[in-house]
PDB file of C-alpha atoms in Angstrom:
ATOM      1  CA  MET A 328     -49.584  15.359  26.731  1.00  0.00           C
ATOM      2  CA  ARG A 329     -49.128  12.612  24.178  1.00  0.00           C
ATOM      3  CA  ARG A 330     -46.414  14.677  22.485  1.00  0.00           C
ATOM      4  CA  PHE A 331     -44.289  14.708  25.644  1.00  0.00           C
ATOM      5  CA  GLY A 332     -44.660  10.909  25.999  1.00  0.00           C
ATOM      6  CA  ILE A 333     -43.410  10.192  22.463  1.00  0.00           C
ATOM      7  CA  VAL A 334     -40.099  12.045  22.854  1.00  0.00           C
ATOM      8  CA  PRO A 335     -38.776   9.985  25.781  1.00  0.00           C
ATOM      9  CA  LEU A 336     -39.815   6.786  23.973  1.00  0.00           C
ATOM     10  CA  ALA A 337     -37.863   7.852  20.895  1.00  0.00           C
ATOM     11  CA  ILE A 338     -34.810   8.525  23.038  1.00  0.00           C
ATOM     12  CA  VAL A 339     -35.079   5.102  24.653  1.00  0.00           C
ATOM     13  CA  LEU A 340     -35.396   3.397  21.268  1.00  0.00           C
ATOM     14  CA  PHE A 341     -32.436   5.350  19.890  1.00  0.00           C
ATOM     15  CA  ALA A 342     -30.325   4.419  22.894  1.00  0.00           C
ATOM     16  CA  ALA A 343     -31.258   0.762  22.523  1.00  0.00           C
ATOM     17  CA  VAL A 344     -30.355   0.728  18.821  1.00  0.00           C
ATOM     18  CA  ALA A 345     -27.043   2.491  19.559  1.00  0.00           C
ATOM     19  CA  ALA A 346     -26.252  -0.048  22.269  1.00  0.00           C
ATOM     20  CA  VAL A 347     -26.898  -2.961  19.905  1.00  0.00           C
ATOM     21  CA  ILE A 348     -24.740  -1.392  17.178  1.00  0.00           C
ATOM     22  CA  GLY A 349     -21.949  -0.642  19.663  1.00  0.00           C
ATOM     23  CA  TRP A 350     -22.099  -4.176  21.040  1.00  0.00           C
ATOM     24  CA  ARG A 351     -21.785  -5.661  17.546  1.00  0.00           C
ATOM     25  CA  ILE A 352     -18.842  -3.377  16.756  1.00  0.00           C
ATOM     26  CA  TYR A 353     -16.807  -3.640  19.967  1.00  0.00           C
ATOM     27  CA  PHE A 354     -17.743  -6.999  21.472  1.00  0.00           C
ATOM     28  CA  PRO A 355     -15.638  -9.181  19.098  1.00  0.00           C
ATOM     29  CA  ALA A 356     -12.490  -7.116  19.719  1.00  0.00           C
ATOM     30  CA  GLU A 357     -13.062  -6.930  23.477  1.00  0.00           C
ATOM     31  CA  SER A 358     -13.852 -10.630  23.605  1.00  0.00           C
ATOM     32  CA  GLN A 359     -10.592 -11.418  21.812  1.00  0.00           C
ATOM     33  CA  ARG A 360      -8.635  -9.158  24.159  1.00  0.00           C
ATOM     34  CA  TYR A 361     -10.213 -10.877  27.158  1.00  0.00           C
ATOM     35  CA  ALA A 362      -9.331 -14.323  25.801  1.00  0.00           C
ATOM     36  CA  GLN A 363      -5.747 -13.242  25.089  1.00  0.00           C
ATOM     37  CA  THR A 364      -5.373 -11.807  28.594  1.00  0.00           C
ATOM     38  CA  LYS A 365      -6.602 -15.039  30.135  1.00  0.00           C
ATOM     39  CA  ALA A 366      -4.214 -17.035  27.937  1.00  0.00           C
ATOM     40  CA  VAL A 367      -1.261 -14.913  29.058  1.00  0.00           C
ATOM     41  CA  GLN A 368      -2.250 -15.346  32.703  1.00  0.00           C
ATOM     42  CA  LYS A 369      -2.311 -19.130  32.237  1.00  0.00           C
ATOM     43  CA  THR A 370       1.017 -19.269  30.350  1.00  0.00           C
ATOM     44  CA  ARG A 371       3.884 -20.376  32.593  1.00  0.00           C
ATOM     45  CA  SER A 372       7.335 -18.880  32.315  1.00  0.00           C
ATOM     46  CA  GLU A 373      10.473 -20.365  33.825  1.00  0.00           C
ATOM     47  CA  ILE A 374      14.199 -19.707  33.597  1.00  0.00           C
ATOM     48  CA  ARG A 375      16.737 -22.036  35.199  1.00  0.00           C
ATOM     49  CA  LEU A 376      20.526 -21.581  35.063  1.00  0.00           C
ATOM     50  CA  GLY A 377      23.109 -23.972  36.504  1.00  0.00           C
ATOM     51  CA  TYR A 378      26.784 -23.256  37.191  1.00  0.00           C
ATOM     52  CA  THR A 379      29.039 -26.013  38.560  1.00  0.00           C
ATOM     53  CA  VAL A 380      32.763 -25.861  39.320  1.00  0.00           C
ATOM     54  CA  LYS A 381      34.776 -28.975  40.235  1.00  0.00           C
ATOM     55  CA  HIS A 382      38.311 -28.670  41.621  1.00  0.00           C
ATOM     56  CA  GLU A 383      40.878 -31.474  41.665  1.00  0.00           C
ATOM     57  CA  ALA A 384      42.926 -29.700  44.341  1.00  0.00           C
ATOM     58  CA  GLY A 385      42.257 -27.419  47.277  1.00  0.00           C
ATOM     59  CA  PRO A 386      39.875 -27.586  50.254  1.00  0.00           C
ATOM     60  CA  ILE A 387      36.711 -27.186  48.157  1.00  0.00           C
ATOM     61  CA  ALA A 388      35.932 -30.126  45.866  1.00  0.00           C
ATOM     62  CA  SER A 389      32.843 -28.814  44.094  1.00  0.00           C
ATOM     63  CA  GLU A 390      30.350 -25.952  44.057  1.00  0.00           C
ATOM     64  CA  HIS A 391      26.990 -25.734  42.362  1.00  0.00           C
ATOM     65  CA  LEU A 392      24.779 -22.668  41.909  1.00  0.00           C
ATOM     66  CA  THR A 393      21.213 -22.795  40.586  1.00  0.00           C
ATOM     67  CA  PHE A 394      19.351 -19.646  39.544  1.00  0.00           C
ATOM     68  CA  VAL A 395      15.581 -19.925  39.073  1.00  0.00           C
ATOM     69  CA  ASN A 396      12.875 -17.507  37.992  1.00  0.00           C
ATOM     70  CA  ASP A 397       9.517 -19.285  38.028  1.00  0.00           C
ATOM     71  CA  ASP A 398       6.674 -16.968  37.007  1.00  0.00           C
ATOM     72  CA  GLY A 399       8.466 -14.050  38.638  1.00  0.00           C
ATOM     73  CA  SER A 400       9.332 -15.913  41.840  1.00  0.00           C
ATOM     74  CA  ALA A 401      13.141 -16.012  41.846  1.00  0.00           C
ATOM     75  CA  LYS A 402      15.807 -17.624  44.018  1.00  0.00           C
ATOM     76  CA  VAL A 403      19.405 -18.812  43.995  1.00  0.00           C
ATOM     77  CA  SER A 404      20.579 -22.050  45.627  1.00  0.00           C
ATOM     78  CA  TYR A 405      24.137 -23.039  46.510  1.00  0.00           C
ATOM     79  CA  GLU A 406      25.681 -26.364  47.439  1.00  0.00           C
ATOM     80  CA  GLY A 407      29.386 -26.916  48.090  1.00  0.00           C
ATOM     81  CA  THR A 408      31.385 -29.947  49.247  1.00  0.00           C
ATOM     82  CA  ASN A 409      34.767 -30.008  50.945  1.00  0.00           C
ATOM     83  CA  ARG A 410      37.683 -32.140  49.747  1.00  0.00           C
ATOM     84  CA  ALA A 411      37.113 -34.922  52.291  1.00  0.00           C
ATOM     85  CA  GLY A 412      33.427 -35.096  51.451  1.00  0.00           C
ATOM     86  CA  THR A 413      32.530 -34.695  55.121  1.00  0.00           C
ATOM     87  CA  THR A 414      31.038 -31.213  54.976  1.00  0.00           C
ATOM     88  CA  ILE A 415      28.355 -29.789  52.743  1.00  0.00           C
ATOM     89  CA  ALA A 416      27.409 -26.120  52.781  1.00  0.00           C
ATOM     90  CA  ARG A 417      23.968 -25.163  51.480  1.00  0.00           C
ATOM     91  CA  PHE A 418      21.769 -22.109  51.306  1.00  0.00           C
ATOM     92  CA  THR A 419      18.823 -20.781  49.306  1.00  0.00           C
ATOM     93  CA  MET A 420      18.188 -17.060  48.961  1.00  0.00           C
ATOM     94  CA  PRO A 421      15.158 -15.303  47.439  1.00  0.00           C
ATOM     95  CA  LEU A 422      15.928 -12.848  44.659  1.00  0.00           C
ATOM     96  CA  ASP A 423      14.240 -10.142  42.675  1.00  0.00           C
ATOM     97  CA  GLY A 424      12.926 -11.691  39.467  1.00  0.00           C
ATOM     98  CA  TYR A 425      14.767  -9.036  37.493  1.00  0.00           C
ATOM     99  CA  ASP A 426      18.129 -10.271  38.844  1.00  0.00           C
ATOM    100  CA  VAL A 427      17.772 -13.732  37.305  1.00  0.00           C
ATOM    101  CA  ALA A 428      16.218 -12.355  34.121  1.00  0.00           C
ATOM    102  CA  SER A 429      19.149  -9.953  33.772  1.00  0.00           C
ATOM    103  CA  LEU A 430      21.674 -12.747  34.327  1.00  0.00           C
ATOM    104  CA  PHE A 431      19.865 -14.898  31.784  1.00  0.00           C
ATOM    105  CA  GLY A 432      19.888 -12.100  29.225  1.00  0.00           C
ATOM    106  CA  GLN A 433      23.611 -11.560  29.706  1.00  0.00           C
ATOM    107  CA  THR A 434      24.430 -15.261  29.351  1.00  0.00           C
ATOM    108  CA  VAL A 435      22.327 -15.485  26.185  1.00  0.00           C
ATOM    109  CA  GLN A 436      24.277 -12.545  24.784  1.00  0.00           C
ATOM    110  CA  ASP A 437      27.524 -14.329  25.701  1.00  0.00           C
ATOM    111  CA  GLY A 438      26.601 -17.572  23.939  1.00  0.00           C
ATOM    112  CA  ILE A 439      25.060 -19.908  26.508  1.00  0.00           C
ATOM    113  CA  TRP A 440      22.867 -21.517  23.821  1.00  0.00           C
ATOM    114  CA  GLU A 441      25.631 -21.757  21.174  1.00  0.00           C
ATOM    115  CA  LEU A 442      28.741 -22.974  23.039  1.00  0.00           C
ATOM    116  CA  ARG A 443      29.555 -26.688  23.221  1.00  0.00           C
ATOM    117  CA  SER A 444      31.610 -28.957  25.452  1.00  0.00           C
ATOM    118  CA  GLN A 445      35.360 -28.861  24.885  1.00  0.00           C
ATOM    119  CA  PRO A 446      38.082 -31.450  25.597  1.00  0.00           C
ATOM    120  CA  PRO A 447      40.337 -30.788  28.614  1.00  0.00           C
ATOM    121  CA  ARG A 448      42.895 -28.133  27.687  1.00  0.00           C
ATOM    122  CA  GLY A 449      45.156 -25.706  29.531  1.00  0.00           C
ATOM    123  CA  ASP A 450      44.748 -25.912  33.303  1.00  0.00           C
ATOM    124  CA  THR A 451      42.682 -29.086  33.654  1.00  0.00           C
ATOM    125  CA  THR A 452      42.507 -29.056  37.470  1.00  0.00           C
ATOM    126  CA  THR A 453      39.191 -27.155  37.349  1.00  0.00           C
ATOM    127  CA  THR A 454      36.170 -28.118  35.272  1.00  0.00           C
ATOM    128  CA  TYR A 455      33.241 -25.792  34.583  1.00  0.00           C
ATOM    129  CA  SER A 456      29.747 -27.025  33.703  1.00  0.00           C
ATOM    130  CA  ILE A 457      26.945 -24.699  32.608  1.00  0.00           C
ATOM    131  CA  SER A 458      23.298 -25.496  31.918  1.00  0.00           C
ATOM    132  CA  VAL A 459      20.265 -23.501  30.835  1.00  0.00           C
ATOM    133  CA  TYR A 460      16.546 -24.252  30.699  1.00  0.00           C
ATOM    134  CA  GLN A 461      13.783 -21.940  29.492  1.00  0.00           C
ATOM    135  CA  LEU A 462      10.022 -22.393  29.359  1.00  0.00           C
ATOM    136  CA  THR A 463       7.895 -19.725  27.679  1.00  0.00           C
ATOM    137  CA  ASP A 464       4.657 -19.726  25.677  1.00  0.00           C
ATOM    138  CA  ASN A 465       4.303 -23.446  26.505  1.00  0.00           C
ATOM    139  CA  GLN A 466       7.553 -24.187  24.639  1.00  0.00           C
ATOM    140  CA  SER A 467      10.760 -25.252  26.363  1.00  0.00           C
ATOM    141  CA  GLY A 468      14.416 -25.790  25.554  1.00  0.00           C
ATOM    142  CA  SER A 469      17.560 -26.804  27.411  1.00  0.00           C
ATOM    143  CA  HIS A 470      21.298 -26.988  26.811  1.00  0.00           C
ATOM    144  CA  ALA A 471      24.384 -28.004  28.817  1.00  0.00           C
ATOM    145  CA  PHE A 472      28.142 -28.111  28.240  1.00  0.00           C
ATOM    146  CA  SER A 473      31.456 -28.277  30.108  1.00  0.00           C
ATOM    147  CA  PHE A 474      35.040 -27.095  29.615  1.00  0.00           C
ATOM    148  CA  THR A 475      38.312 -26.365  31.395  1.00  0.00           C
ATOM    149  CA  ASP A 476      40.478 -23.245  31.642  1.00  0.00           C
ATOM    150  CA  PRO A 477      38.355 -20.469  30.112  1.00  0.00           C
ATOM    151  CA  HIS A 478      41.493 -18.303  29.875  1.00  0.00           C
ATOM    152  CA  TYR A 479      43.090 -20.896  27.580  1.00  0.00           C
ATOM    153  CA  TRP A 480      40.061 -20.927  25.252  1.00  0.00           C
ATOM    154  CA  ALA A 481      39.905 -17.130  25.271  1.00  0.00           C
ATOM    155  CA  THR A 482      43.565 -16.599  24.390  1.00  0.00           C
ATOM    156  CA  THR A 483      44.987 -19.786  22.840  1.00  0.00           C
ATOM    157  CA  GLY A 484      42.438 -22.369  21.792  1.00  0.00           C
ATOM    158  CA  GLY A 485      44.665 -23.924  19.137  1.00  0.00           C
ATOM    159  CA  ARG A 486      43.774 -24.437  15.503  1.00  0.00           C
ATOM    160  CA  GLN A 487      41.764 -27.007  13.572  1.00  0.00           C
ATOM    161  CA  TYR A 488      43.188 -28.197  10.249  1.00  0.00           C
ATOM    162  CA  LYS A 489      41.310 -29.571   7.242  1.00  0.00           C
ATOM    163  CA  LEU A 490      43.082 -31.917   4.828  1.00  0.00           C
ATOM    164  CA  HIS A 491      41.635 -32.182   1.317  1.00  0.00           C
ATOM    165  CA  LEU A 492      42.398 -35.389  -0.572  1.00  0.00           C
ATOM    166  CA  ASP A 493      42.464 -35.169  -4.368  1.00  0.00           C
ATOM    167  CA  LYS A 494      42.094 -38.385  -6.396  1.00  0.00           C
ATOM    168  CA  THR A 495      44.293 -36.906  -9.116  1.00  0.00           C
ATOM    169  CA  LYS A 496      47.148 -36.258  -6.673  1.00  0.00           C
ATOM    170  CA  PRO A 497      48.568 -39.270  -4.826  1.00  0.00           C
ATOM    171  CA  VAL A 498      50.218 -37.031  -2.205  1.00  0.00           C
ATOM    172  CA  PRO A 499      48.205 -34.241  -0.485  1.00  0.00           C
ATOM    173  CA  ASP A 500      49.615 -30.725  -0.623  1.00  0.00           C
ATOM    174  CA  LEU A 501      50.420 -30.078   3.045  1.00  0.00           C
ATOM    175  CA  VAL A 502      51.346 -26.474   2.291  1.00  0.00           C
ATOM    176  CA  LYS A 503      47.746 -25.669   1.377  1.00  0.00           C
ATOM    177  CA  LEU A 504      46.131 -27.000   4.548  1.00  0.00           C
ATOM    178  CA  GLU A 505      43.128 -24.945   5.645  1.00  0.00           C
ATOM    179  CA  SER A 506      43.014 -24.067   9.326  1.00  0.00           C
ATOM    180  CA  THR A 507      40.410 -22.550  11.645  1.00  0.00           C
ATOM    181  CA  SER A 508      41.154 -20.832  14.952  1.00  0.00           C
ATOM    182  CA  LEU A 509      39.473 -22.465  17.953  1.00  0.00           C
ATOM    183  CA  THR A 510      39.899 -19.392  20.153  1.00  0.00           C
ATOM    184  CA  GLU A 511      36.613 -18.650  21.907  1.00  0.00           C
ATOM    185  CA  PRO A 512      36.472 -15.812  24.486  1.00  0.00           C
ATOM    186  CA  ARG A 513      32.821 -16.449  25.338  1.00  0.00           C
ATOM    187  CA  TYR A 514      33.729 -19.271  27.745  1.00  0.00           C
ATOM    188  CA  ALA A 515      35.545 -16.720  29.907  1.00  0.00           C
ATOM    189  CA  LYS A 516      32.657 -14.251  29.549  1.00  0.00           C
ATOM    190  CA  LEU A 517      30.153 -16.793  30.843  1.00  0.00           C
ATOM    191  CA  VAL A 518      32.323 -17.600  33.852  1.00  0.00           C
ATOM    192  CA  ALA A 519      32.540 -13.869  34.559  1.00  0.00           C
ATOM    193  CA  ASP A 520      28.743 -13.571  34.262  1.00  0.00           C
ATOM    194  CA  PHE A 521      28.219 -16.124  37.034  1.00  0.00           C
ATOM    195  CA  THR A 522      31.100 -15.130  39.301  1.00  0.00           C
ATOM    196  CA  GLY A 523      30.127 -11.466  39.037  1.00  0.00           C
ATOM    197  CA  PHE A 524      26.503 -12.052  39.984  1.00  0.00           C
ATOM    198  CA  GLY A 525      24.854 -10.834  43.142  1.00  0.00           C
ATOM    199  CA  SER A 526      24.310  -8.183  45.758  1.00  0.00           C
ATOM    200  CA  GLN A 527      26.497  -7.610  48.798  1.00  0.00           C
ATOM    201  CA  GLY A 528      24.174  -9.809  50.845  1.00  0.00           C
ATOM    202  CA  PHE A 529      24.468 -12.695  48.404  1.00  0.00           C
ATOM    203  CA  ARG A 530      28.244 -12.356  48.201  1.00  0.00           C
ATOM    204  CA  ALA A 531      28.553 -12.306  51.994  1.00  0.00           C
ATOM    205  CA  THR A 532      26.441 -15.465  52.335  1.00  0.00           C
ATOM    206  CA  LEU A 533      28.455 -17.183  49.600  1.00  0.00           C
ATOM    207  CA  ALA A 534      31.747 -16.200  51.251  1.00  0.00           C
ATOM    208  CA  ALA A 535      30.530 -17.610  54.592  1.00  0.00           C
ATOM    209  CA  ALA A 536      29.611 -20.934  52.960  1.00  0.00           C
ATOM    210  CA  ARG A 537      33.007 -21.176  51.316  1.00  0.00           C
ATOM    211  CA  ALA A 538      34.759 -20.308  54.579  1.00  0.00           C
ATOM    212  CA  LYS A 539      32.891 -23.183  56.239  1.00  0.00           C
ATOM    213  CA  LEU A 540      34.144 -25.605  53.578  1.00  0.00           C
ATOM    214  CA  ARG A 541      37.741 -24.362  53.803  1.00  0.00           C
ATOM    215  CA  SER A 542      37.865 -24.739  57.576  1.00  0.00           C
ATOM    216  CA  ALA A 543      36.264 -28.188  57.702  1.00  0.00           C
TER     217      ALA A 543
END
C-alpha cells in the first residue's frame, strides 16, 4: 500500500518543480509582453489635417475643411462663409478611421511635411492654406504653409539665380549665373488630394453647403 502512495507524491513533486521552472522561463517574457500591451493601449494617436481656400471673388469667400482621426474615431468638419459675411454653412460628418489615415498617407507622399509657403504668383485671387498635425508614441509634430495658383507652381514656377562674387574679378560673370528651377508639382497634387476626398454622401453634403452659400 505504501508503494502506491509514493508514486502519486512523486508525480505531484515533479509537477511542482516543472511549474516553477516554467514560471522562471516564461514569466519574464510574458510580463514584458503584458507591459508592452498596456503601454500601447495607453498611447494616444491623433492625425489632424486642415485645408483652407480663400477667394477674392465669387459668392463664396472662404472654406475650411478639418479632417481628424483621434484614436480611431474619425470625422470631417466644414465651415464656409459667403461673400457678404452674412451666411455661414457648417457640418460635421463621422468617417471611417481608414479614410483619414489614407488621406494622411497620400498627403505625406505628396510632400505635406516638406513644402513651404510661397509668395503670391500666377492667379492670386485664390489662396490655399494647408496644415498637418500628428501625435504618435507620445511625440507630436505640426506644419503649415500657404500658396496661390497650384497650376502655376506645377508648370511654371520661375527660376532662382545665384550670383557668385569673386574678389579677384571686379565685375561678376553674368554668363555663368547658376539657376535652379522653382517648379513644384506637389502643390497641385496636395490640392487634388483634398478636393478628391470623400464618399458620395460626403460630396453631396458638401455640395449642399456650397449651394447654400451661393444662394445667400
